[in-house]
Coordinates of C-alpha atoms and ligand atoms in Angstrom, one line a residue:
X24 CA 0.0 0.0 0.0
X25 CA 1.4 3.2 1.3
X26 CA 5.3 3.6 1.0
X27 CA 6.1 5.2 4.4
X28 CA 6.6 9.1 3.6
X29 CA 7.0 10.0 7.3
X30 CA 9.0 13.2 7.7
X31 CA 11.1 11.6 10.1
X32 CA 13.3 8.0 9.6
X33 CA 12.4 4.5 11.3
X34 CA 12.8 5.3 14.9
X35 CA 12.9 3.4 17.8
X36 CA 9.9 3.6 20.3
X37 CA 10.3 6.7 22.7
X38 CA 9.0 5.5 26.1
X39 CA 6.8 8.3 27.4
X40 CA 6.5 9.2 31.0
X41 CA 2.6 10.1 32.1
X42 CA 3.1 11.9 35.3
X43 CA 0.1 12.7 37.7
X44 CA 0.2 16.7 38.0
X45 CA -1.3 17.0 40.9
X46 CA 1.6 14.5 43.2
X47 CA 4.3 14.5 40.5
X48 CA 4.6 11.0 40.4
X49 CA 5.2 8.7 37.7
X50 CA 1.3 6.7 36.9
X51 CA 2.2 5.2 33.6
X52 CA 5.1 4.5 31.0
X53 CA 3.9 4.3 27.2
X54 CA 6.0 3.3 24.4
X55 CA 4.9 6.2 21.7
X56 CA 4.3 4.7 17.8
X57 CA 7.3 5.2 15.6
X58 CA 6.0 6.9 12.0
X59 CA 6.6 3.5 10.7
X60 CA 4.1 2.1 12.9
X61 CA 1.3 4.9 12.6
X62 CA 1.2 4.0 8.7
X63 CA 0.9 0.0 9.6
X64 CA -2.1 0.9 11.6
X65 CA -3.8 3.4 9.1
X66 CA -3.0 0.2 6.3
X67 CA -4.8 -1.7 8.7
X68 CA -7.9 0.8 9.1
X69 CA -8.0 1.6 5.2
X70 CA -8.3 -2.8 4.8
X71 CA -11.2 -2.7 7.1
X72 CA -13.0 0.1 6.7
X73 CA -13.6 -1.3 3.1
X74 CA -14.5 -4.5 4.3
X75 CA -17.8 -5.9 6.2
X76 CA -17.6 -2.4 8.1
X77 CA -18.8 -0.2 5.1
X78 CA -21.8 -2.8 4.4
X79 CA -22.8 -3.0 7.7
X80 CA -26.7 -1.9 8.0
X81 CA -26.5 1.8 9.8
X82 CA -28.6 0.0 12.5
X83 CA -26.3 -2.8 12.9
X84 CA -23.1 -0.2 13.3
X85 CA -25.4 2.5 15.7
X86 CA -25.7 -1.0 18.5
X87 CA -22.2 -1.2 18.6
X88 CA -21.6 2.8 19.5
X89 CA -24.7 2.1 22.0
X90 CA -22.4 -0.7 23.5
X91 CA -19.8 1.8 23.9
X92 CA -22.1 4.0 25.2
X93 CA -23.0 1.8 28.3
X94 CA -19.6 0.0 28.7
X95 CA -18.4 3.9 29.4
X96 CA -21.3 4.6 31.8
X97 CA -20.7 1.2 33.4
X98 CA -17.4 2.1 34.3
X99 CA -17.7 5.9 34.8
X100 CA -15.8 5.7 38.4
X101 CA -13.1 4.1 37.0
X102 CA -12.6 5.8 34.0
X103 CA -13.5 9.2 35.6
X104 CA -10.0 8.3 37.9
X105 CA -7.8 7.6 34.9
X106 CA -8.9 10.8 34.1
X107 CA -8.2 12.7 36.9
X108 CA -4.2 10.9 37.6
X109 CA -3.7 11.9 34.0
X110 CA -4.7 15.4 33.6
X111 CA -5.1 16.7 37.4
X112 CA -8.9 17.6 36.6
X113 CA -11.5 17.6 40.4
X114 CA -13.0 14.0 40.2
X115 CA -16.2 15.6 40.0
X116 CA -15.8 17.2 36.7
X117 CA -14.0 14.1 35.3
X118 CA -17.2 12.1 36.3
X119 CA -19.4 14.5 34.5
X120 CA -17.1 14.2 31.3
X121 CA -17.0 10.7 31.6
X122 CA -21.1 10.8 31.5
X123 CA -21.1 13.3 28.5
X124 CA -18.7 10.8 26.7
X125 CA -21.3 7.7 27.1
X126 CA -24.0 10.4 26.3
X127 CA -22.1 11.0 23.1
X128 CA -21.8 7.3 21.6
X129 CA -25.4 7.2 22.7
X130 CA -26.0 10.4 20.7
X131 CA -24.4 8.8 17.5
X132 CA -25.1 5.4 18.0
X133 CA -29.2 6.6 17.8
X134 CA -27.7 8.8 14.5
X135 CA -26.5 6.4 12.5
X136 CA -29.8 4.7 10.8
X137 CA -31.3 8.4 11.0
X138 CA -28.6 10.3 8.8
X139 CA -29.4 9.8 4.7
X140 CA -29.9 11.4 1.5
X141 CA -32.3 13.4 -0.1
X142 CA -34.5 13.3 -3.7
X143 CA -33.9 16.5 -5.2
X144 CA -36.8 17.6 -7.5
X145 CA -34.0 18.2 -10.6
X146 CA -35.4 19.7 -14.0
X147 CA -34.8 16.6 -16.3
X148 CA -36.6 14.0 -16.8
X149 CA -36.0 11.2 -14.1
X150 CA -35.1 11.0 -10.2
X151 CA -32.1 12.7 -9.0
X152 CA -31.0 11.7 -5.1
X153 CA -28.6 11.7 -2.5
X154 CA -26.1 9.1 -1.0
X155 CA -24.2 9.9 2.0
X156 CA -21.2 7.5 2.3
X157 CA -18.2 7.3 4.3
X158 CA -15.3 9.2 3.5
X159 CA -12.8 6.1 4.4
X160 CA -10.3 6.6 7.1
X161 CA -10.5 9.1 10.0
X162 CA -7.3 10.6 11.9
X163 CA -8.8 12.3 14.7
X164 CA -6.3 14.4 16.7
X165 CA -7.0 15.5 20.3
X166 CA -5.5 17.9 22.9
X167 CA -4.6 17.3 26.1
X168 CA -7.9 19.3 27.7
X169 CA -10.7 17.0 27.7
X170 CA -8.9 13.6 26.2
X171 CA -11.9 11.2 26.8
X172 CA -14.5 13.9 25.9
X173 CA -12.8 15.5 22.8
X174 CA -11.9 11.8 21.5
X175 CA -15.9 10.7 21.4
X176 CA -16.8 14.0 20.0
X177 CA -14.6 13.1 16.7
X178 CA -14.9 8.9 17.1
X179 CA -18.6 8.2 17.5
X180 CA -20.0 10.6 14.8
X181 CA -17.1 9.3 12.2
X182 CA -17.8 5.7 13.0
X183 CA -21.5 6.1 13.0
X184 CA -20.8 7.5 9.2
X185 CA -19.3 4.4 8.8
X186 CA -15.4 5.3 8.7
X187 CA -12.5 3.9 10.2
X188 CA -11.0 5.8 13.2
X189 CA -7.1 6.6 13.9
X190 CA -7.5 8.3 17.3
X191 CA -3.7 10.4 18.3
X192 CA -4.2 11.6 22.0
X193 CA -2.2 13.7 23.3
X194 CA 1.1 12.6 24.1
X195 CA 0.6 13.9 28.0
X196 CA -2.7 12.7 28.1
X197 CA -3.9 8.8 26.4
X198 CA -5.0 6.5 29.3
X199 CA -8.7 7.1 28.8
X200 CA -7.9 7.2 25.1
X201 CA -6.5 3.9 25.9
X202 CA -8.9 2.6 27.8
X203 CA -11.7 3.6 24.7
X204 CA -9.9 1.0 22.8
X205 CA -10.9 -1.7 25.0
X206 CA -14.0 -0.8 25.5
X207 CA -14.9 -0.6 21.4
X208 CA -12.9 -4.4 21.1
X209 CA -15.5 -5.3 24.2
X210 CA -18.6 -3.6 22.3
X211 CA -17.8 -5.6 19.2
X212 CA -16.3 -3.2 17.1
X213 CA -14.9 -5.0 14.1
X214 CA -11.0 -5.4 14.3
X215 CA -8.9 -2.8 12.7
X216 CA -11.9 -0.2 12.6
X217 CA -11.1 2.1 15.6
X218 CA -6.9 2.4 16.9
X219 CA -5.0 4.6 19.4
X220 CA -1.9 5.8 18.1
X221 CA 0.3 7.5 20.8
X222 CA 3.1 9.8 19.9
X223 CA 4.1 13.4 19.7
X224 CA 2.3 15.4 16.6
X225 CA 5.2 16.6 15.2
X226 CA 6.4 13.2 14.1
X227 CA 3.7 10.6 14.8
X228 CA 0.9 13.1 14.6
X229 CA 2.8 14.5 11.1
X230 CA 2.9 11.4 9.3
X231 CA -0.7 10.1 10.2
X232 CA -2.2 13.1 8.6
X233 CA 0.4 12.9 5.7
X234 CA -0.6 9.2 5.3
X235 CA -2.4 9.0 1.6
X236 CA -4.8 6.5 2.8
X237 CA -6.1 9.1 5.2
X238 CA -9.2 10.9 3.5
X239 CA -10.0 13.2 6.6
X240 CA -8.4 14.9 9.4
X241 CA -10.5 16.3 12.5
X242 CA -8.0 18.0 14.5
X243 CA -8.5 19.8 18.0
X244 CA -5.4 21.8 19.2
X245 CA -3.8 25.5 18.8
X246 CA -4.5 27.5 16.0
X247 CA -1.3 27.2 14.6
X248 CA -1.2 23.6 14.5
X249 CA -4.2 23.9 12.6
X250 CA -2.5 25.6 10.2
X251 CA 0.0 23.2 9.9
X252 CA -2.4 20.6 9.1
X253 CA -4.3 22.7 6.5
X254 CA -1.0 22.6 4.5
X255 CA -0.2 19.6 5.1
X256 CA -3.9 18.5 3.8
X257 CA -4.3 20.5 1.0
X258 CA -1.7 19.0 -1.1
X259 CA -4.0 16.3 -1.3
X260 CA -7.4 17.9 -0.9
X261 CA -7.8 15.5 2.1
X262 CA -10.7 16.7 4.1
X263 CA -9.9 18.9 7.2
X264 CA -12.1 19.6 10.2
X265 CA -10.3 22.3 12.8
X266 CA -11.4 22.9 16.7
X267 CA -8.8 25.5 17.7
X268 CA -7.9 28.4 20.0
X269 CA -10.1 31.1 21.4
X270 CA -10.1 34.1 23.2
X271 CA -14.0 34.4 24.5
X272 CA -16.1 37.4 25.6
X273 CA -17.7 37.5 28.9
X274 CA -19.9 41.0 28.5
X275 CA -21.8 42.2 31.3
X276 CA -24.2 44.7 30.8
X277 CA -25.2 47.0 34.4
X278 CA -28.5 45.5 34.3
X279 CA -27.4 42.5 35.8
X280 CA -27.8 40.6 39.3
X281 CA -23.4 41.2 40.3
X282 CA -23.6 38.3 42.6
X283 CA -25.4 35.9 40.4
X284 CA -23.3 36.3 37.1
X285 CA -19.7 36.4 39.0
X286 CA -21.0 32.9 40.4
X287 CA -21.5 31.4 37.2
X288 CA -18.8 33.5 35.1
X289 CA -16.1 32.6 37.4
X290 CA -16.2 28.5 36.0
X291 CA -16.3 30.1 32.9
X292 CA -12.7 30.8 32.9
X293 CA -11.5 29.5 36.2
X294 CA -12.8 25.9 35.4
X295 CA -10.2 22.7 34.1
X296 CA -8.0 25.4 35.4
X297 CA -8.6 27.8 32.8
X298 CA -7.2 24.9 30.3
X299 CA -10.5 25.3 28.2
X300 CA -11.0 26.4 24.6
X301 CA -13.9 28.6 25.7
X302 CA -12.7 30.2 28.6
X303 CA -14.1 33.4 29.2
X304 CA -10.8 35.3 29.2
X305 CA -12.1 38.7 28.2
X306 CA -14.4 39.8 30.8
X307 CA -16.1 42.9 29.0
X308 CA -18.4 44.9 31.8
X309 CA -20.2 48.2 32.0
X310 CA -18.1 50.8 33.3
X311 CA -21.3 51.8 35.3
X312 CA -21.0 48.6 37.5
X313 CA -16.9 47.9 36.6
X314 CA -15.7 48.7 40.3
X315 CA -18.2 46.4 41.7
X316 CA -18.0 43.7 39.6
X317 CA -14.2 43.2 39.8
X318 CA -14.4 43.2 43.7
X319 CA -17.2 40.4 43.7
X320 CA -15.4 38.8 41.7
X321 CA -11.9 38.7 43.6
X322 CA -13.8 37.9 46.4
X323 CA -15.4 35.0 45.1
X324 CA -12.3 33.6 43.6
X325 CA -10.6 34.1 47.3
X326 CA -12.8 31.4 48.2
X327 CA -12.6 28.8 45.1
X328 CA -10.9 25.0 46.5
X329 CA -8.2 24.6 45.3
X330 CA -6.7 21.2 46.4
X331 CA -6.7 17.6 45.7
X332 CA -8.1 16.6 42.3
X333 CA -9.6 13.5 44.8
X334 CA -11.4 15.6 47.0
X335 CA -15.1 15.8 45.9
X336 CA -15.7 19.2 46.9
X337 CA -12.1 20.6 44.8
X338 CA -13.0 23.4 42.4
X339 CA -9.6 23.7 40.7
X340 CA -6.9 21.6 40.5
X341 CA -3.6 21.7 39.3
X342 CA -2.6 22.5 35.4
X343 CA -1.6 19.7 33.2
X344 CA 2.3 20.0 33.1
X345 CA 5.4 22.6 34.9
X346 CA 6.1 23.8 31.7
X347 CA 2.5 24.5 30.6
X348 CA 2.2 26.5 34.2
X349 CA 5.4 28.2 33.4
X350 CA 4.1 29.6 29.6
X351 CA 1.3 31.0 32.0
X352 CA 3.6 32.8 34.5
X353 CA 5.4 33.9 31.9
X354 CA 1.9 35.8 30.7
X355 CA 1.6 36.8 34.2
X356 CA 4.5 38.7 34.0
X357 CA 3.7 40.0 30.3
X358 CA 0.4 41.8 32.0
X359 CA 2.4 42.9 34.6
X360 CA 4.9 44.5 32.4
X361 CA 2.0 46.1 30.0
X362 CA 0.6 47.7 33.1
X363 CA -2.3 46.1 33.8
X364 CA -3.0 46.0 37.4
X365 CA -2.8 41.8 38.8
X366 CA -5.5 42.3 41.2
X367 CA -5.7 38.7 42.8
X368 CA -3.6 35.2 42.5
X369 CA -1.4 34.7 39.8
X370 CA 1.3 32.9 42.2
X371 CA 2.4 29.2 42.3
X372 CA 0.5 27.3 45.2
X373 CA 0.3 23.5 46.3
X374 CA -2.6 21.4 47.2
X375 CA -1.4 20.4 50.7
X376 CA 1.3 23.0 51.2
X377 CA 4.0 20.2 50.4
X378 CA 5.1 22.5 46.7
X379 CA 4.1 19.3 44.9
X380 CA 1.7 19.6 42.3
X381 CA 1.7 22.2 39.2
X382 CA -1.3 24.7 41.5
X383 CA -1.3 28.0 39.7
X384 CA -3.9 30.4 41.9
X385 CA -6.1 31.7 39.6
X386 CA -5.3 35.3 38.0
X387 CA -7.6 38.3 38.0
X388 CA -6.0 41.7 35.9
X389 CA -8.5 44.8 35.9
X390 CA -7.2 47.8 33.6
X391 CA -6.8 45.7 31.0
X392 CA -7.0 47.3 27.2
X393 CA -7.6 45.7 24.1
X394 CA -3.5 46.8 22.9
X395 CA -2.3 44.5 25.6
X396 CA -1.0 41.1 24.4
X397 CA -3.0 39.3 27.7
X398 CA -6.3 41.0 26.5
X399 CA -5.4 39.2 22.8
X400 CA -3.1 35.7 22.9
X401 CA -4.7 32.8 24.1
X402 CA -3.3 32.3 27.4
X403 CA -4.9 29.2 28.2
X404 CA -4.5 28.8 32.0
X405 CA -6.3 30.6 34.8
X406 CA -5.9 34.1 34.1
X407 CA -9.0 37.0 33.2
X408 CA -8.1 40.6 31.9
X409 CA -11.5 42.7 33.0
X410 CA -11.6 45.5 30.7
X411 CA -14.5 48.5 31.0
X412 CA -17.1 49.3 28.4
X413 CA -19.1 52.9 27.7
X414 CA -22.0 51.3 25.9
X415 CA -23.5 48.7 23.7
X416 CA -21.8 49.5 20.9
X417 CA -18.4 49.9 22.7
X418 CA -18.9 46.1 24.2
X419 CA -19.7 44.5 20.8
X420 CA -16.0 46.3 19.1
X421 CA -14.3 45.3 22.3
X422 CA -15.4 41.6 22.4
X423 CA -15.0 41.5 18.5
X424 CA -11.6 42.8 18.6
X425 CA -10.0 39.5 17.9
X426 CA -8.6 36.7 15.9
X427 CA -10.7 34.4 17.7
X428 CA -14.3 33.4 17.3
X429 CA -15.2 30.6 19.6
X430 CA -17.6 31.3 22.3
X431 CA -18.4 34.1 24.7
X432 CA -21.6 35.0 27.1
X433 CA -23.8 37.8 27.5
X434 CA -25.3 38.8 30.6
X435 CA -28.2 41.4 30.3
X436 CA -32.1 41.5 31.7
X437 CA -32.8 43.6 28.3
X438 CA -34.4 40.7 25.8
X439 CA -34.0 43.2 22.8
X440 CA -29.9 43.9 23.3
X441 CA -29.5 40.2 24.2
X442 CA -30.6 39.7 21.1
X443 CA -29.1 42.5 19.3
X444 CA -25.4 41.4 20.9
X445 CA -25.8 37.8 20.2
X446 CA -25.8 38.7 16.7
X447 CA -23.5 41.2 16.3
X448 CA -20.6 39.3 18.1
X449 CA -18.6 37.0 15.5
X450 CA -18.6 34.1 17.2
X451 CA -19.5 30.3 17.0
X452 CA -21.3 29.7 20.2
X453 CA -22.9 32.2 22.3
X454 CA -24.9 31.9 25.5
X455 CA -27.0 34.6 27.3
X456 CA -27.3 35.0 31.0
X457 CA -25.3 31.5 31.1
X458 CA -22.2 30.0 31.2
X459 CA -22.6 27.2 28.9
X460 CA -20.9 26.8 25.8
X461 CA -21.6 22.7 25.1
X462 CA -24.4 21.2 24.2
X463 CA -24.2 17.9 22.6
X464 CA -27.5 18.3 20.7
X465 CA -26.4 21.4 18.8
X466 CA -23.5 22.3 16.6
X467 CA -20.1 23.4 18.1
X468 CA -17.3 25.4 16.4
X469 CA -15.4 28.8 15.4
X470 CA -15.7 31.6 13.5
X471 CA -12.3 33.3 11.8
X472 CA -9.1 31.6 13.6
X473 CA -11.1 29.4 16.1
X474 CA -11.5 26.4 13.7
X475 CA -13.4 25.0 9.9
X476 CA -16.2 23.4 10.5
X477 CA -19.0 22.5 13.1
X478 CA -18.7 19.2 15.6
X479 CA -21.6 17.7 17.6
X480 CA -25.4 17.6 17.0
X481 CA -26.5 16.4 13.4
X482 CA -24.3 18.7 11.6
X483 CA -20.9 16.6 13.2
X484 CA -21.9 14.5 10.5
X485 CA -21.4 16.3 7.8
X486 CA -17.7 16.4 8.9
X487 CA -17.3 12.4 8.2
X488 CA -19.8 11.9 5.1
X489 CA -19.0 12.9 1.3
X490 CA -22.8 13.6 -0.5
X491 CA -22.8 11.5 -3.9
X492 CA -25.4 12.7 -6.2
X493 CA -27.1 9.6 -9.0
X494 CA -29.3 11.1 -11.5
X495 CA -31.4 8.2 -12.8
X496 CA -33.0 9.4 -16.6
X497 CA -36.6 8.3 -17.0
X498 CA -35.8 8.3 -21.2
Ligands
LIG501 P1 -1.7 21.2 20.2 O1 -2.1 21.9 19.0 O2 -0.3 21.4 20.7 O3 -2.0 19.6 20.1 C1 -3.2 19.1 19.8 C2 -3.0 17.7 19.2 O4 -2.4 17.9 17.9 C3 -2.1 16.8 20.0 O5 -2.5 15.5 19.9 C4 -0.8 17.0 19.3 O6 0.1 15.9 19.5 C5 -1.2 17.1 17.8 N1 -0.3 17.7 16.9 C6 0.5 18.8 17.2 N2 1.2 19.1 16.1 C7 0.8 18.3 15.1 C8 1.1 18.1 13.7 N3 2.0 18.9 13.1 N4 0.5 17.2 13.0 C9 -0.4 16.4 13.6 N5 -0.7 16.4 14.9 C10 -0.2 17.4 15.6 O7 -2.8 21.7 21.4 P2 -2.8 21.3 22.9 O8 -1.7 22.1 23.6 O9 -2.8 19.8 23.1 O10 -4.2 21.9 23.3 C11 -4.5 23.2 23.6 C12 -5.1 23.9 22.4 O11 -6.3 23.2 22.0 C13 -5.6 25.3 22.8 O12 -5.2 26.2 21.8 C14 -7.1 25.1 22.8 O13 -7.8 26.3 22.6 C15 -7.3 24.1 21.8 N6 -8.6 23.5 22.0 C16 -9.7 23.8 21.2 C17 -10.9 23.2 21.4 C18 -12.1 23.5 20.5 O14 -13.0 22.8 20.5 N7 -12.0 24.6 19.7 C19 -11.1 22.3 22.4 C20 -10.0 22.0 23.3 C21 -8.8 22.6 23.0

């Protein structure tokens, strides 16, 4: 089949530590694919993805995802653990993403006999329609964020289509990734259909998605690794999917209960440790309420847990590597620099005051203007820039001042701006008087540099299906 084209030579296996963030201890050692490897495997899912797999009844292929579905929820605890020794998420949230990956299979495993074609009412004589067929084999690319969550976003729409799945975790981040794989042998999953392919993206990750047998590519990462892919893709049209950076809007009109939006806004950039494509970075508020708002809000985030990811009532725990906390001190310092005033946290802390752990207390900067590089880079870690706005108008150029189009919230009692907002801010998901960004029942993606494409609800499939059109002549 393929002749191996991967940008690096045969390599030995790197053996990969997977440290726990929270204790610093070693969990897990993982022997990473070589290149060589990662094109055996997508051989392998090319073979059988055009075997039984792509005549399998819809039906047939939807019981298997349900399968996966409630081997997932049958082992939530367990899996929801994994989780939390691998990334250093609170045990709670990694139970609740654990749920929303069963609910996801479930999701897609009830799509798969419901997702078809159309007859088109064409001008010549005869019956034109629609197929939608699978586009072959799937490299789906995760970050390290959400690793069990992100994966099932990409896997069960693309196998429900009837595709073959490559899934490349993170290289920090692939025990539940891992575990997936067992659970879709144990669901009955035909062999060679769905493989985890650990390694770094820059060589493993590189020659997956420069395979030839690889039709699509649904990447989640930073911006400029979607970029990367993009070229990488175009030379041979392969079909690209992008989830990327964002740098949200949280605008707060002075209409608003204070207390009751800085208790919800607060998880919307403090939560996974502000490791979240739709943090709410940018808080945006009306200078009539600004003063007030930013002291309800240091005072709340005085009083967030921070602690042992094990401990049910932790809010935040640690972030996902030293060097990842250190790029976010380093920011720290950049807003300091720029003048913004660092109003609360921002310093290195520890869950049980033994320095282990990679604890970073969460950041508030007021005085923050749109010029400064903290108001416009993604910093992805627990730091908000609060920035005053005169008036509608002013709020909607503030929060659109950006490369990023990903998410954002609006918090206002007045129906008609809430409306009027919602439109005029470029972005893919908006939510009003909430923090909420996901829902798995309706489409999820960027405008401009946040990503191509939409994942989750109906329209996810869309990202794994190529339409065919037959026009059958009645002469
Ligand atoms: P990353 O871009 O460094 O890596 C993401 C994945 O891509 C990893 O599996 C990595 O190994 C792989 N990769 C990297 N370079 C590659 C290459 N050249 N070819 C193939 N694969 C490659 O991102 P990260 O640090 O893991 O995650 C954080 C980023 O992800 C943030 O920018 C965040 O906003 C973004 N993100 C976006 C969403 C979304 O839905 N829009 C969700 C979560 C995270």
């Amino acid at each position: 089949m393929h002749k191996a084209q991967s940008p690096t030579s045969l390599t030995e296996p790197e053996t990969f530590k997977i440290i726990n963030p929270a204790t610093e201890k070693i969990i897990a050692q993982i022997k990473t694919a070589t290149p060589e490897q990662a094109d055996q495997m997508v051989k392998e899912a090319a073979c059988a993805q055009a075997g039984p797999w792509s005549q399998m009844p819809a039906r047939e292929r939807g019981r298997i995802l349900l399968n996966m579905a409630s081997l997932i929820r049958n082992r939530r605890d367990e899996l929801a653990q994994l989780e939390t020794e691998n990334t250093g998420k609170p045990i709670r949230d990694s139970r609740d993403e654990v749920s929303s990956a069963a609910d996801c299979f479930e999701y897609y495993g009830g799509a798969a006999n419901k997702f078809f074609g159309e007859t088109i009412p064409v001008a010549s004589k005869g019956l034109g329609l629609t197929l939608r067929e699978p586009m072959g084999v799937v490299a789906a690319i995760v970050p390290w964020n959400y690793p069990l969550v992100l994966a099932s976003w990409k896997a069960a729409p693309a196998l429900a289509c009837g595709n073959s799945v490559v899934l490349k975790p993170a290289s920090w981040t692939p025990l539940t990734a891992l575990a997936l794989k067992t659970i879709a042998d144990e669901a009955g999953l035909p062999k060679g259909i769905f493989h985890v392919l650990v390694g770094p993206g820059k060589t493993v990750g590189m020659s997956l998605i420069s395979n030839p047998w690889v039709s699509k590519i649904s990447l989640t990462g930073e911006t400029n690794t979607g970029k990367e892919v993009l070229k990488i893709a175009s030379e041979r049209m392969k079909r690209v999917s992008l989830e990327l950076g964002g740098k949200s809007p949280n605008i707060v009109f002075d209409d608003v209960d204070i207390e009751a939006c800085v208790e919800s806004s607060i998880f919307s950039v403090f939560s996974n440790c502000g490791q979240d494509c739709c943090a709410r970075s940018r808080f945006l508020v009306s200078e009539k309420i600004y003063d007030r708002f930013a002291d309800a809000l240091i005072q709340r985030t005085r009083q967030l847990k921070i602690g042992d990811p094990n401990d049910p009532a932790t809010e935040i725990g640690p972030m996902i590597t030293q060097s990842h906390r250190q790029q976010v001190l380093n920011y720290i310092e950049i807003g300091r620099q720029e003048k913004a005033e660092l109003a609360h946290g921002g310093t290195i802390s520890s869950a049980n005051g033994n320095g282990r752990g990679y604890y970073l207390r969460p950041a508030i900067f007021t005085g923050v203007s749109n010029s400064m590089r903290i108001f416009r880079e993604e910093i992805f870690g627990p730091v908000v820039g609060i920035t005053p706005f005169k008036d509608e108008t002013h709020a909607i150029s503030l929060a659109n001042d950006t490369i990023y189009g990903l998410s954002g919230s609006i918090w206002t009692k007045d129906i008609a701006r809430a409306i009027r907002v919602a439109r005029a801010v470029k972005s893919g998901v908006l939510s009003v008087n909430s923090s909420s960004s996901v829902h798995l029942e309706a489409p999820f993606g960027g405008y401009k540099q946040s990503g191509l494409g939409r994942e989750l609800g109906m329209k996810a499939m869309d990202n794994y299906s190529e339409i065919k059109t037959i026009f059958f002549s009645e002469t």
